[in-house]
Amino acid sequence: MERTHPSDDGMYVLIKEVMDNSIDEYMMGHGKTIEVTIEGRRVTIRDYGRGIPLNKLSDAVSKMNTGGKFEDSTTFRKSVGLNGVGVKAVNALSSEFTVRSVRDGQARTVSFSRGYELSDRWEEGVQEKNGLWVSFVPDDDEKIFGNYAYNYEFVEPMFRRYTYLNPGLTVKFNGKAFLSKNGLLDLLNDNLSEEPLYPPIHLTGEDIEVVITHGTGYGESYFSFVNGQYTSQGGTHQAAFREAIAKTVKEFYHKDYDPSDIRTSIIAAISIKVTDPIFENQMKTKYGSKEVEPGVSVNNFVADFLTKHLDDYLHKHAETAQILQKKIVENEKER
């Protein structure tokens, strides 16, 4: 029987690795749409970026240390797909893998099976738009991925998340288009299972975006991201965020509230961009670095931002500040 894998299983990571490269192109200002189709086990991803230089195409997807990215660009220093290892791994782990790059009327298409090159075709005078087309079928050896089927309930939120983190990007999945205008605010609103107690507080700065509100539940709920990577297991940035919220709120009300009373029922999201991210696992679901860039700690970066902007917001929105304080006092009583 085909089993449906948990969302961080290998076959989903393969999709992510190919997507991350297309996202990096979008962040560099190339291509506003990424088209994805999944038919059975075949995944096809087409972007409208610059494409990989044709003479480097085969090496870029099959040989180590041949990434097409450049260290001197800030965007790439703050990207996730930086070393290009990802697509090579996808190639090695696919029973069929084809990559096609189109650049200014020329195209090159190379096909592989489990990393071995099968064919290589060059064309002149093609009428297609520039960009990259990657199609793959994860390895059918059951020892690798088991007998699997893609679950769209995992795949769809993954594509939606790309649009929340890149407002203005359209991701079309099997013909259905996802687009976000308000970034993490849209993410939070789309994931709220109840009416929030106050309108979500949405704050953006250079390399940081946060959204904060409260519901009526008992736990704490966070969506966190580093360089566009969904860190489902949190990490140093999420820990810093939790601390900074409690500290800023205490200072705003001049009351020594218990941090747990401030955070109970919170629903929040944070996204930061950092230089040379370090994750605690290959899946990149937990962020491990203590710095956002050399000499700047994650704790200080997040705390400084919230101390200023969350404090400002609460001063300007008295009604929100009132509702929040009432909620904290209720939490205190319940405890």
Coordinates of C-alpha atoms in Angstrom, one line a residue, residues 70-71 73-80 82 226-227 273-279 287-294:
F70 CA 28.1 34.1 -6.1
E71 CA 29.3 34.9 -2.6
S73 CA 25.8 39.1 -3.5
T74 CA 23.9 39.9 -0.3
T75 CA 20.9 38.1 -1.6
F76 CA 22.8 34.9 -2.0
R77 CA 24.5 35.3 1.3
K78 CA 21.0 35.4 2.8
S79 CA 19.7 32.5 0.7
V80 CA 19.0 28.9 1.6
L82 CA 23.4 28.7 -1.5
V226 CA 15.1 31.9 8.4
N227 CA 16.0 33.0 4.9
K273 CA 17.2 37.0 7.0
V274 CA 20.7 36.2 8.2
T275 CA 24.2 35.8 6.7
D276 CA 25.5 32.2 6.3
P277 CA 22.7 30.5 8.2
I278 CA 23.5 27.4 10.4
F279 CA 20.8 24.9 10.9
Y287 CA 17.9 27.2 13.3
G288 CA 21.1 26.9 15.4
S289 CA 23.2 30.0 14.9
K290 CA 23.6 32.6 17.7
E291 CA 24.4 35.4 15.2
V292 CA 22.5 37.0 12.4
E293 CA 25.8 38.3 11.0
P294 CA 29.3 38.4 12.4

